[in-house]
JSON list of C-alpha atoms in Angstrom, two decimals:
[
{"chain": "A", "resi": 1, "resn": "UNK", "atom": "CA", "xyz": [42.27, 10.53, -0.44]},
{"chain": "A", "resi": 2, "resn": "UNK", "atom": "CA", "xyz": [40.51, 7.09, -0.27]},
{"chain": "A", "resi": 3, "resn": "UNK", "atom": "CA", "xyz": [37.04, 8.59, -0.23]},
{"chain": "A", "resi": 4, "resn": "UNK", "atom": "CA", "xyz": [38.11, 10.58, -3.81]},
{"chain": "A", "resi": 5, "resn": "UNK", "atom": "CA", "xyz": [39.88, 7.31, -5.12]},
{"chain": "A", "resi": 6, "resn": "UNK", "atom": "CA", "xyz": [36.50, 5.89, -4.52]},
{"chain": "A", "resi": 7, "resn": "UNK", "atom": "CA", "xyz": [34.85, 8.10, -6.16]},
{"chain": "A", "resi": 8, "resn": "UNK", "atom": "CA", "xyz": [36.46, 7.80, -8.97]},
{"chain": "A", "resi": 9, "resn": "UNK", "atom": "CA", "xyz": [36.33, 4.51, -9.10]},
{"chain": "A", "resi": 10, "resn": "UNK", "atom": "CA", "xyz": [32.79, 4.54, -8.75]},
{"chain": "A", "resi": 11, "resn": "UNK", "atom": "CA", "xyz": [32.39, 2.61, -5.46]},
{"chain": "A", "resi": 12, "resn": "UNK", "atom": "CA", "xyz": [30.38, 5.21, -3.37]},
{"chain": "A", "resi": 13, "resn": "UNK", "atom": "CA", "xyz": [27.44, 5.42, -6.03]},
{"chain": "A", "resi": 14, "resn": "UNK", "atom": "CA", "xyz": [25.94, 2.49, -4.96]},
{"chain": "A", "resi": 15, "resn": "UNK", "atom": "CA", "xyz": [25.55, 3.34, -1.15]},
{"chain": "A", "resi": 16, "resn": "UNK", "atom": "CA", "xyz": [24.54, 6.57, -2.11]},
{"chain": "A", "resi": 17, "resn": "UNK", "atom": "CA", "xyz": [21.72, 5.64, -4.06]},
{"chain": "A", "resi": 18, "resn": "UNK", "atom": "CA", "xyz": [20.80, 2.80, -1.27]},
{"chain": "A", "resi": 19, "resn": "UNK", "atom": "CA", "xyz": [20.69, 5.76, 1.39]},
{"chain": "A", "resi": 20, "resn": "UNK", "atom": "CA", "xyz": [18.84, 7.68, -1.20]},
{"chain": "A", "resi": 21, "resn": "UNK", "atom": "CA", "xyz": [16.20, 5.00, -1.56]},
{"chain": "A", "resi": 22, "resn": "UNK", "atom": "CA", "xyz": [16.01, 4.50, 2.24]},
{"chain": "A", "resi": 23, "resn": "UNK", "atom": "CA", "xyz": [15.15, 7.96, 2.48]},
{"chain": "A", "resi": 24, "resn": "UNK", "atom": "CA", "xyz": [12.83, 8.14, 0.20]},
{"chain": "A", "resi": 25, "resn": "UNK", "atom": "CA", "xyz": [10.65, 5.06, 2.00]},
{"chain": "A", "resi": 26, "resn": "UNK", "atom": "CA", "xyz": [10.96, 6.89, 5.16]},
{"chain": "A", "resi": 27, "resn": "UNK", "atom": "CA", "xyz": [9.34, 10.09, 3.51]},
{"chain": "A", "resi": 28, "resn": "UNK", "atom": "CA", "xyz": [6.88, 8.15, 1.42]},
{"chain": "A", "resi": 29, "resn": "UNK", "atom": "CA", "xyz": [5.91, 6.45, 4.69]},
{"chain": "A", "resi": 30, "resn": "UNK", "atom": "CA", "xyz": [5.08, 9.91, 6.73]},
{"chain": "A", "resi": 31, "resn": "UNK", "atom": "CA", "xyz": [3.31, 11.08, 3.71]},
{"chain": "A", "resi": 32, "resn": "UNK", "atom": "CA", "xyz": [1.18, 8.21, 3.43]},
{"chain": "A", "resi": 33, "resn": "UNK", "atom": "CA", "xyz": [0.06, 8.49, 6.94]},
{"chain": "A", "resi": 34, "resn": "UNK", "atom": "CA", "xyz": [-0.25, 12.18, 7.40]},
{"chain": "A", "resi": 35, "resn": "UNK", "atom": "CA", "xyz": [-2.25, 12.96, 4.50]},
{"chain": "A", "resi": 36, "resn": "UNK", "atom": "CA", "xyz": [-6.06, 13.15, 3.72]},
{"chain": "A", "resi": 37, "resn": "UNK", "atom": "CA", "xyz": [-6.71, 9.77, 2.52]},
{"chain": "A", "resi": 38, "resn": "UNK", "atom": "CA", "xyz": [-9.95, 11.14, 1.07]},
{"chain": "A", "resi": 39, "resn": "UNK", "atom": "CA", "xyz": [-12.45, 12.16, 3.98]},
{"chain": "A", "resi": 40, "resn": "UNK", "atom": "CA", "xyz": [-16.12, 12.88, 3.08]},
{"chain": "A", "resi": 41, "resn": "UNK", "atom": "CA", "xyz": [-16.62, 16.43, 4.75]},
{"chain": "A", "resi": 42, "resn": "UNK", "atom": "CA", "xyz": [-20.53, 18.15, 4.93]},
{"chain": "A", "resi": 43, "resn": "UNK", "atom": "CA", "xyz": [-19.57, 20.42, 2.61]},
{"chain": "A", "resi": 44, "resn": "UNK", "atom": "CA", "xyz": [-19.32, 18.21, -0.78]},
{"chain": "A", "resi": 45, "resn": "UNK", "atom": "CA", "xyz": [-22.71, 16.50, 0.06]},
{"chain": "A", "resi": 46, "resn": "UNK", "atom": "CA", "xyz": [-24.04, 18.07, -2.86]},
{"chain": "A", "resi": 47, "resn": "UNK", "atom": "CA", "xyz": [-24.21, 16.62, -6.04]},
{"chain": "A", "resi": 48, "resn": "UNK", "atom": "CA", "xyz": [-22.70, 13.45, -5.09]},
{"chain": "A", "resi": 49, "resn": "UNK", "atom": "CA", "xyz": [-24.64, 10.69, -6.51]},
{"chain": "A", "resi": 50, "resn": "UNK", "atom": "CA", "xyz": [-25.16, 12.71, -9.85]},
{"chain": "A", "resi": 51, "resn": "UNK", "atom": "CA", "xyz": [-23.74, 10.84, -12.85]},
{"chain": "A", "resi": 52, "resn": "UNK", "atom": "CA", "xyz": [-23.11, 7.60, -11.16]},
{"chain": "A", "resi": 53, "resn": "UNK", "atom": "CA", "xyz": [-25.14, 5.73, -13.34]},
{"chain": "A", "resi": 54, "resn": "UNK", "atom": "CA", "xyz": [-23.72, 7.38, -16.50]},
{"chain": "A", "resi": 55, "resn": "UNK", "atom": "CA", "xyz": [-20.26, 6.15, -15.29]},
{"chain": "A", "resi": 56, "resn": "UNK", "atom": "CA", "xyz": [-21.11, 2.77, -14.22]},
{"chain": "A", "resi": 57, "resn": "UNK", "atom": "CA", "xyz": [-24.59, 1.38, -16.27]},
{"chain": "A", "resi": 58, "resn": "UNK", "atom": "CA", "xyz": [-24.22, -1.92, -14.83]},
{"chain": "A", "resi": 59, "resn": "UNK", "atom": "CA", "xyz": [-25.46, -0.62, -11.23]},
{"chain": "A", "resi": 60, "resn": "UNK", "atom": "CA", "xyz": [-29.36, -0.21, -10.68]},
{"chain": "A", "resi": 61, "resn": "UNK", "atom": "CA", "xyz": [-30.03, 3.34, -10.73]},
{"chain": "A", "resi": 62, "resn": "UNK", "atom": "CA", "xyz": [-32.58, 2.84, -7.66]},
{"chain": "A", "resi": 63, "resn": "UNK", "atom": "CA", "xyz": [-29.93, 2.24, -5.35]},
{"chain": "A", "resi": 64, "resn": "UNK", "atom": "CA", "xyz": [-29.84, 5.25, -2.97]},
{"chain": "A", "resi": 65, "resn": "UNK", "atom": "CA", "xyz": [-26.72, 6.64, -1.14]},
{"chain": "A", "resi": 66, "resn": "UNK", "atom": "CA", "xyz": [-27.16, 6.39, 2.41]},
{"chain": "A", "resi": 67, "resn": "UNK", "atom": "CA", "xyz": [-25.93, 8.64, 4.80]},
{"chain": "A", "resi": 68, "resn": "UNK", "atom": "CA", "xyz": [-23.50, 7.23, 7.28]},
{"chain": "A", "resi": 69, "resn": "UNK", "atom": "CA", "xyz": [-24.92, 6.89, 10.80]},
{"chain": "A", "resi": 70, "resn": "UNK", "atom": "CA", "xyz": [-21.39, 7.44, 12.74]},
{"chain": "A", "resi": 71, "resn": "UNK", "atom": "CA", "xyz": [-20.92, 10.85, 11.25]},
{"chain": "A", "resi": 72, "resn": "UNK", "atom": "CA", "xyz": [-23.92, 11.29, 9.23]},
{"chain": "A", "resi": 73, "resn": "UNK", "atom": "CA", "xyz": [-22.88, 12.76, 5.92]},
{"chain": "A", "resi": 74, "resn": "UNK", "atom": "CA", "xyz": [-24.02, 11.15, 2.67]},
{"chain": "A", "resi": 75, "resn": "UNK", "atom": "CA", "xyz": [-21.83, 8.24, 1.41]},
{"chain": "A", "resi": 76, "resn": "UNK", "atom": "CA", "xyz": [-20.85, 8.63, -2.09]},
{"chain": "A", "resi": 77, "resn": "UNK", "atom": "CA", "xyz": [-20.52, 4.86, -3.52]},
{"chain": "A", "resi": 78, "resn": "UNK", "atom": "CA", "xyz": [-17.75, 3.55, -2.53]},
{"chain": "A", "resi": 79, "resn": "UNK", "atom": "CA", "xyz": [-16.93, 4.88, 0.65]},
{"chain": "A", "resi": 80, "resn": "UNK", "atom": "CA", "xyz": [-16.94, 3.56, 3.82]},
{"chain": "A", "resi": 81, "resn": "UNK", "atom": "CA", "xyz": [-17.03, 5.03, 7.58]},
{"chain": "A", "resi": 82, "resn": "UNK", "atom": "CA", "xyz": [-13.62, 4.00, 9.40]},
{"chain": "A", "resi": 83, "resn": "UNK", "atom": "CA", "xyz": [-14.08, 3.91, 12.74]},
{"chain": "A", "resi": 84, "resn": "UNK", "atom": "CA", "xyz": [-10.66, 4.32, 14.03]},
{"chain": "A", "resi": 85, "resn": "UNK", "atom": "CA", "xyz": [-10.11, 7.27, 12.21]},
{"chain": "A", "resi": 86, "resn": "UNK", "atom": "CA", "xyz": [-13.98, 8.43, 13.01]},
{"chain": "A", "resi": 87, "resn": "UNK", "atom": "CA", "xyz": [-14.28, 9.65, 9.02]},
{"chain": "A", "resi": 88, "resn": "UNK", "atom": "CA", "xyz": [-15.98, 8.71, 5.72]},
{"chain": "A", "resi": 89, "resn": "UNK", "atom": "CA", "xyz": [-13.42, 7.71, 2.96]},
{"chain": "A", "resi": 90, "resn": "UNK", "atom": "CA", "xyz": [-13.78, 7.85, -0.09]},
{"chain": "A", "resi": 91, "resn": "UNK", "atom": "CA", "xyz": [-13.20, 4.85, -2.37]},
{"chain": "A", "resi": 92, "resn": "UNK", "atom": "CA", "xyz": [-12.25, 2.83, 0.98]},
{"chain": "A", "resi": 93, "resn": "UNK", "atom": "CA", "xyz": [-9.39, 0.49, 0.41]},
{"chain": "A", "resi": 94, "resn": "UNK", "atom": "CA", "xyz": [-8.34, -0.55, 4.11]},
{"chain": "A", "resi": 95, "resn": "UNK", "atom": "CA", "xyz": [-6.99, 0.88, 7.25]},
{"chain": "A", "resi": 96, "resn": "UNK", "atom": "CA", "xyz": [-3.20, 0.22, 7.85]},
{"chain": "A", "resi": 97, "resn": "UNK", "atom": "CA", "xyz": [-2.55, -0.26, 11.28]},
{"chain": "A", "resi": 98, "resn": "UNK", "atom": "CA", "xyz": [1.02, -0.16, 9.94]},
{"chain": "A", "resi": 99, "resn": "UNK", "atom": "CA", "xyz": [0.52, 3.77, 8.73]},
{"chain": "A", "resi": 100, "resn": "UNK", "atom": "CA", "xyz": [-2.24, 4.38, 11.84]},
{"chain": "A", "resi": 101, "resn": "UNK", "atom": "CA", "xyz": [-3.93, 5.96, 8.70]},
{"chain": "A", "resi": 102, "resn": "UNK", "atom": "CA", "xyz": [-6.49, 4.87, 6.11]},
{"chain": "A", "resi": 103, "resn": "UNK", "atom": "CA", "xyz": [-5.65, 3.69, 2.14]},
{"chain": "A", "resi": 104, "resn": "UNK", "atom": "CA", "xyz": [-8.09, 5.88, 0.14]},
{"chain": "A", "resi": 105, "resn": "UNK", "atom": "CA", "xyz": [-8.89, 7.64, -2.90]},
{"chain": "A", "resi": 106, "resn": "UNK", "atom": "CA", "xyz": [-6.43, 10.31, -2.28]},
{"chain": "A", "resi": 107, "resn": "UNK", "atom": "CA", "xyz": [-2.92, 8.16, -0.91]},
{"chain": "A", "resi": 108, "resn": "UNK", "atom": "CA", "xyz": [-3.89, 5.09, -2.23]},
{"chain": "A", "resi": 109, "resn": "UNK", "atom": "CA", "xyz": [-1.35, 5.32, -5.51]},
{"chain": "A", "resi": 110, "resn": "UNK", "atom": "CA", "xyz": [1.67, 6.95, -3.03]},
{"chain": "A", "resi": 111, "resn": "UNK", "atom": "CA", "xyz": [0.42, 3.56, -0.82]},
{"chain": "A", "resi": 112, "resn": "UNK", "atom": "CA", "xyz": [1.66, 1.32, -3.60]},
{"chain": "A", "resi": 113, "resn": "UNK", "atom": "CA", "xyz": [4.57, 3.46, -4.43]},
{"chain": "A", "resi": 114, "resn": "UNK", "atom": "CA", "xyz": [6.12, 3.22, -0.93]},
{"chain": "A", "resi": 115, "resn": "UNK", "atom": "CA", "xyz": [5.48, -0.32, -0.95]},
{"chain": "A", "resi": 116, "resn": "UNK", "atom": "CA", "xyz": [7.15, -0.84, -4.27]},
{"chain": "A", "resi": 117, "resn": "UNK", "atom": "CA", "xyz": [10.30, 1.46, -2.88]},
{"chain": "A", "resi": 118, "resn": "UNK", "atom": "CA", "xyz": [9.99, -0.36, 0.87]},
{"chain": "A", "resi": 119, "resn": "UNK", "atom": "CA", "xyz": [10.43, -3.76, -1.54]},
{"chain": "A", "resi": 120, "resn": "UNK", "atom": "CA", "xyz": [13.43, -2.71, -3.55]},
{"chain": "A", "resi": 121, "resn": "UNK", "atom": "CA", "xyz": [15.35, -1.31, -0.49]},
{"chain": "A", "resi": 122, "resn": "UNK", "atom": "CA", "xyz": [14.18, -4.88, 1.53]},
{"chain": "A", "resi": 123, "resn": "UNK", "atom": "CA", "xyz": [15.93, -6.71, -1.45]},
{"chain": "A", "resi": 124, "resn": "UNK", "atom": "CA", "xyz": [19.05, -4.45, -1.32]},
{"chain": "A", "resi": 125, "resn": "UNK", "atom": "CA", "xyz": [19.07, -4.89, 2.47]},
{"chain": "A", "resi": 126, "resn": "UNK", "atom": "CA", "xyz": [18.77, -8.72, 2.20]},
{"chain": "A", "resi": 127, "resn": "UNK", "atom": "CA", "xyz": [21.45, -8.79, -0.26]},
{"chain": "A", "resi": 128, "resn": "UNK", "atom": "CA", "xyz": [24.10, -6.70, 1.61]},
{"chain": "A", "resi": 129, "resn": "UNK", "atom": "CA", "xyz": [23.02, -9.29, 4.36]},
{"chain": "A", "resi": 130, "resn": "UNK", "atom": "CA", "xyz": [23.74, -12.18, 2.94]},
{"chain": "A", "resi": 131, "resn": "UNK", "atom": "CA", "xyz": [26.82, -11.03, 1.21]},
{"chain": "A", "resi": 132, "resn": "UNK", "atom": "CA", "xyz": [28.44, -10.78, 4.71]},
{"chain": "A", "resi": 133, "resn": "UNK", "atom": "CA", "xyz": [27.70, -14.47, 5.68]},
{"chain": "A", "resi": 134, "resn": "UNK", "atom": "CA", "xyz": [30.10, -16.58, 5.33]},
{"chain": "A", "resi": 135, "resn": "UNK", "atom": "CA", "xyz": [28.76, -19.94, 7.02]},
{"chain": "A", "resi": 136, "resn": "UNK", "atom": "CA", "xyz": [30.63, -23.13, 9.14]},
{"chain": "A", "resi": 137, "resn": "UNK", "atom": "CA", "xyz": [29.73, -25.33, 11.22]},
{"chain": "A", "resi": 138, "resn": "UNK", "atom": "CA", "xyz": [31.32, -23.98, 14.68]},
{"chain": "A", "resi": 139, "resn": "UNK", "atom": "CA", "xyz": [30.00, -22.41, 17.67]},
{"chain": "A", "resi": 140, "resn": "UNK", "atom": "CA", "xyz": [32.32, -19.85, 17.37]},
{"chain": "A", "resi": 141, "resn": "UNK", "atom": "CA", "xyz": [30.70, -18.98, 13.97]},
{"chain": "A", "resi": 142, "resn": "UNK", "atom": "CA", "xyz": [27.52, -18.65, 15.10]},
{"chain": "A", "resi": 143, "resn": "UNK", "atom": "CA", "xyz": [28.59, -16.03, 18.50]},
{"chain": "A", "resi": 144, "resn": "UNK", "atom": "CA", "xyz": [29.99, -14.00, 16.21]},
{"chain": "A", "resi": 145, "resn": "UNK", "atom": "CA", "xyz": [27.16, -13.74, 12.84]},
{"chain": "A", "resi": 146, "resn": "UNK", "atom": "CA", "xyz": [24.14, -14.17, 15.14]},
{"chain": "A", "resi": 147, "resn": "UNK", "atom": "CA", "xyz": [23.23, -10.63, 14.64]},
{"chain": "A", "resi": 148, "resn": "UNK", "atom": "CA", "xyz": [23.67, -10.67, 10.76]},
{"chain": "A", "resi": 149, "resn": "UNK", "atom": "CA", "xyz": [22.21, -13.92, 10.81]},
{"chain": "A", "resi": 150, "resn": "UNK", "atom": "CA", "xyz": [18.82, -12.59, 12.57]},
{"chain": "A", "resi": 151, "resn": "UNK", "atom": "CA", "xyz": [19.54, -9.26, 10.03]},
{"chain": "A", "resi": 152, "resn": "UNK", "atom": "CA", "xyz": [18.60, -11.34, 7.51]},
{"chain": "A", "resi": 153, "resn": "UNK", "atom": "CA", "xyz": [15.65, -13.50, 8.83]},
{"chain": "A", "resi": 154, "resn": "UNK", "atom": "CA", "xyz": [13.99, -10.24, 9.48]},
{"chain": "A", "resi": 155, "resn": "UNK", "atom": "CA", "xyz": [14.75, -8.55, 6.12]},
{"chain": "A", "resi": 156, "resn": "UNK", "atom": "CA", "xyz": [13.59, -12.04, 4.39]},
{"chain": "A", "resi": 157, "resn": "UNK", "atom": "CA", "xyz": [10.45, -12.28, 6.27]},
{"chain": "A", "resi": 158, "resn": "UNK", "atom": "CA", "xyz": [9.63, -8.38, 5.86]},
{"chain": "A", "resi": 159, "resn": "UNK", "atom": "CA", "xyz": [10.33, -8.84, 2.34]},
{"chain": "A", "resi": 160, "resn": "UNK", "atom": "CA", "xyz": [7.92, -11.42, 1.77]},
{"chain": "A", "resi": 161, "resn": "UNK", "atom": "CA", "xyz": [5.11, -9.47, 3.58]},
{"chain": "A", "resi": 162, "resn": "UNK", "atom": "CA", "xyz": [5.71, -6.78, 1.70]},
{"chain": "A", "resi": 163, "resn": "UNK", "atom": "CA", "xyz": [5.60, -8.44, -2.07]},
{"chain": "A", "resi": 164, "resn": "UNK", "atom": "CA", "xyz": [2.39, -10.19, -0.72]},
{"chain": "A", "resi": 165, "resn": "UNK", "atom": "CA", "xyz": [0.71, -6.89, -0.09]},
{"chain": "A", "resi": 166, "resn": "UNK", "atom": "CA", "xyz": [2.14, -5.26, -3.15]},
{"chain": "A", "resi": 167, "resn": "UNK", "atom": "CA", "xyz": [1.16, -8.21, -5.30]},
{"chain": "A", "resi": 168, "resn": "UNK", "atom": "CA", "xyz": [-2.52, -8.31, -4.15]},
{"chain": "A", "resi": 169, "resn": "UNK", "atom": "CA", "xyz": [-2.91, -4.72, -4.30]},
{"chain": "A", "resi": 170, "resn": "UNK", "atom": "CA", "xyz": [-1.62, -4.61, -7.74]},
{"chain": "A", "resi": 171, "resn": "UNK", "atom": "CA", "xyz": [-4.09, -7.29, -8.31]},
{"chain": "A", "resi": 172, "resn": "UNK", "atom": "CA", "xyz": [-7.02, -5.39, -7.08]},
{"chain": "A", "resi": 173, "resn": "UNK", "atom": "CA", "xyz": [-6.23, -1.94, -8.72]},
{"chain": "A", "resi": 174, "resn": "UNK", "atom": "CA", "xyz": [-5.79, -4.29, -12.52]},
{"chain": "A", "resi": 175, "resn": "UNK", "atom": "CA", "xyz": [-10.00, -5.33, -11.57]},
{"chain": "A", "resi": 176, "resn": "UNK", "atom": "CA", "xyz": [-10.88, -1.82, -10.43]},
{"chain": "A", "resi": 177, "resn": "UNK", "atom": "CA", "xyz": [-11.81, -2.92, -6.61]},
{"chain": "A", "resi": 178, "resn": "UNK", "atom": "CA", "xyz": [-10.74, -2.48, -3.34]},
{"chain": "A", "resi": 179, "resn": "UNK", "atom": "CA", "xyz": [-9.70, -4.54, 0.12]},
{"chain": "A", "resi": 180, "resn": "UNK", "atom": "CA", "xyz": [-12.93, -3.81, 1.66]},
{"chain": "A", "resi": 181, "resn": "UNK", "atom": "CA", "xyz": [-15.54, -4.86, -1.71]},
{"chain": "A", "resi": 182, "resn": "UNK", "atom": "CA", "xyz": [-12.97, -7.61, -2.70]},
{"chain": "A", "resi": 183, "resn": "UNK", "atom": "CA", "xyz": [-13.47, -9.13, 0.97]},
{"chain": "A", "resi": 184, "resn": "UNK", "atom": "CA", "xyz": [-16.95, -8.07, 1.60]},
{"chain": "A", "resi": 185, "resn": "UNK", "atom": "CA", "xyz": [-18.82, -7.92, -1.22]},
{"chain": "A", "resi": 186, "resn": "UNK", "atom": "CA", "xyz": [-22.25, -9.07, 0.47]},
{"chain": "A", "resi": 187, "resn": "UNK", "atom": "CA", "xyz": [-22.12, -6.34, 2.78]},
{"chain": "A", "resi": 188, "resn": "UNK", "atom": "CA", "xyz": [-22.26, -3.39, -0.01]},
{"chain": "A", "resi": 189, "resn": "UNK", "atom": "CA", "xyz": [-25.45, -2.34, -1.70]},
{"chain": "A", "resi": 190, "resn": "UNK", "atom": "CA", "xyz": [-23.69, -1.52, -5.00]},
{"chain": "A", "resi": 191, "resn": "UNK", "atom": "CA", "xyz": [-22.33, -4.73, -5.43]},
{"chain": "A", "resi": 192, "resn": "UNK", "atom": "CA", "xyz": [-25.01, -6.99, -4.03]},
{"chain": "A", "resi": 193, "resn": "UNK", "atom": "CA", "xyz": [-27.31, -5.79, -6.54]},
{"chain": "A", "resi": 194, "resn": "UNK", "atom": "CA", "xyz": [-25.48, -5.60, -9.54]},
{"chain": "A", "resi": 195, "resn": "UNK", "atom": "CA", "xyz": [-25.80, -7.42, -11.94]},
{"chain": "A", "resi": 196, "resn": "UNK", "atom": "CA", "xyz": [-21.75, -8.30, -12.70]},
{"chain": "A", "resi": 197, "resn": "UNK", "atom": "CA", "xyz": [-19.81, -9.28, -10.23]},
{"chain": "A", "resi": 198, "resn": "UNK", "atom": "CA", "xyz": [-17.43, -6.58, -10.38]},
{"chain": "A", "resi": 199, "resn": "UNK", "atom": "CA", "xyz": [-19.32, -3.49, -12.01]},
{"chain": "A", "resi": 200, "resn": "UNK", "atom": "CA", "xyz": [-16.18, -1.34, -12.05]},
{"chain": "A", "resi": 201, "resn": "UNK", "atom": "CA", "xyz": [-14.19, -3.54, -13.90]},
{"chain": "A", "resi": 202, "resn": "UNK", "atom": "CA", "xyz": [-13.22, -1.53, -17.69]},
{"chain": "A", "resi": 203, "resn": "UNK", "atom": "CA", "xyz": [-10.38, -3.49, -18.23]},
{"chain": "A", "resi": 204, "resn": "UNK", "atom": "CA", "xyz": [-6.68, -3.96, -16.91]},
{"chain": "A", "resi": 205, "resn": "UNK", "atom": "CA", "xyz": [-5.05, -1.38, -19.11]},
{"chain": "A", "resi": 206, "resn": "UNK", "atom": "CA", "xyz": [-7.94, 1.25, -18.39]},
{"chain": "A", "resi": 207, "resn": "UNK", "atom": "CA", "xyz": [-8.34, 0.39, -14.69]},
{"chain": "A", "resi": 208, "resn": "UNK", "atom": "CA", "xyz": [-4.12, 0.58, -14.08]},
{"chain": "A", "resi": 209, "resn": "UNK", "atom": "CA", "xyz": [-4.46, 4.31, -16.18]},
{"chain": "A", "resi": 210, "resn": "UNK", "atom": "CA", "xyz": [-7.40, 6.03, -14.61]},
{"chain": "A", "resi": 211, "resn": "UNK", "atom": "CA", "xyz": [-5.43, 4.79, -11.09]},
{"chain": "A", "resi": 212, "resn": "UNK", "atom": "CA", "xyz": [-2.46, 5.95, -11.22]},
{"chain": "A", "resi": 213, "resn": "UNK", "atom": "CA", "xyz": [-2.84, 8.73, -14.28]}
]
């Protein structure tokens, strides 16, 4: 009878849809890290490098893809060889020790999806948190909120780490780069001989479509 009065009075919707949410980051979060997060198999060697100077005019056309020398198939720009996942990814963002799985071409828009969904269920944690403090000055106090009291340290600080990732990430995908050029620019062909400093860069409207559409 309480659980129907509830209902009806619409207190239960709100813990449903937190649950909901909560499972939804812990889905999001295996299938980020079990999926292909674009590995460069043998097979689509051919016909990599055609029409990479049609799409992006601003790179030398004498700039040669080079085949990797840890698993020796033939980079397409862009990727990178991970060596603790022993592959060539495509359009190489990072590897998230987090995930124990690479950001790629493939996961890297569910990536920023499950960060935006861990952030929103990190602010609804924090909030149910600090709702439930009620502070003095006593020692008593303190014995008996420690543990909601460290609850909410935690949630804060993983809620900061996770805006800070989501923030530069959304950053990088509005200039059309990734972790790995935006932090090592002088270590990529493409880049070090091109002529802009960002050749990918079409704009933030364009760049935000043609990621996640």
């Amino acid at each position: 009878p309480d659980l129907q009065k509830q209902e009806e009075r619409g207190e239960l919707l709100q813990p449903l849809i937190f649950v909901l949410l909560v499972l939804c980051s812990v889905l999001l979060y295996f299938k980020v890290s079990l999926m292909d997060p674009g590995f460069v198999t043998p097979e689509e060697e051919e016909g990599e490098g055609e029409g990479q100077g049609v799409v992006i005019p601003q790179i030398p056309g004498d700039i040669k893809l080079r085949r990797c020398g840890y698993c020796l198939v033939k980079q397409p720009m862009r990727a990178k060889h991970c060596q603790l996942c022993q592959h060539c990814v495509r359009r190489y963002d990072h590897h998230c020790p987090w995930l124990e799985n690479c950001v790629g071409e493939r996961n890297h828009p569910l990536f920023i999806v499950y960060l935006s969904v861990q952030f929103v269920v990190l602010l609804w944690g924090g909030h149910i948190a600090w709702s439930g403090l009620y502070f003095e000055q006593s020692w008593d106090w303190l014995q008996h909120n420690i543990f909601l009291l460290m609850s909410f340290l935690l949630i804060f600080i993983f809620t900061i780490v996770v805006l800070l990732l989501l923030v530069s990430h959304l950053y990088l995908i509005s200039c059309n780069t990734t972790t790995w050029e935006f932090m090592s620019p002088h270590r990529i062909s493409y880049l070090r001989h091109s002529e802009l400093e960002n050749p990918f860069d079409q704009g933030i409207i364009l760049n935000l479509w043609r990621f996640f559409c």
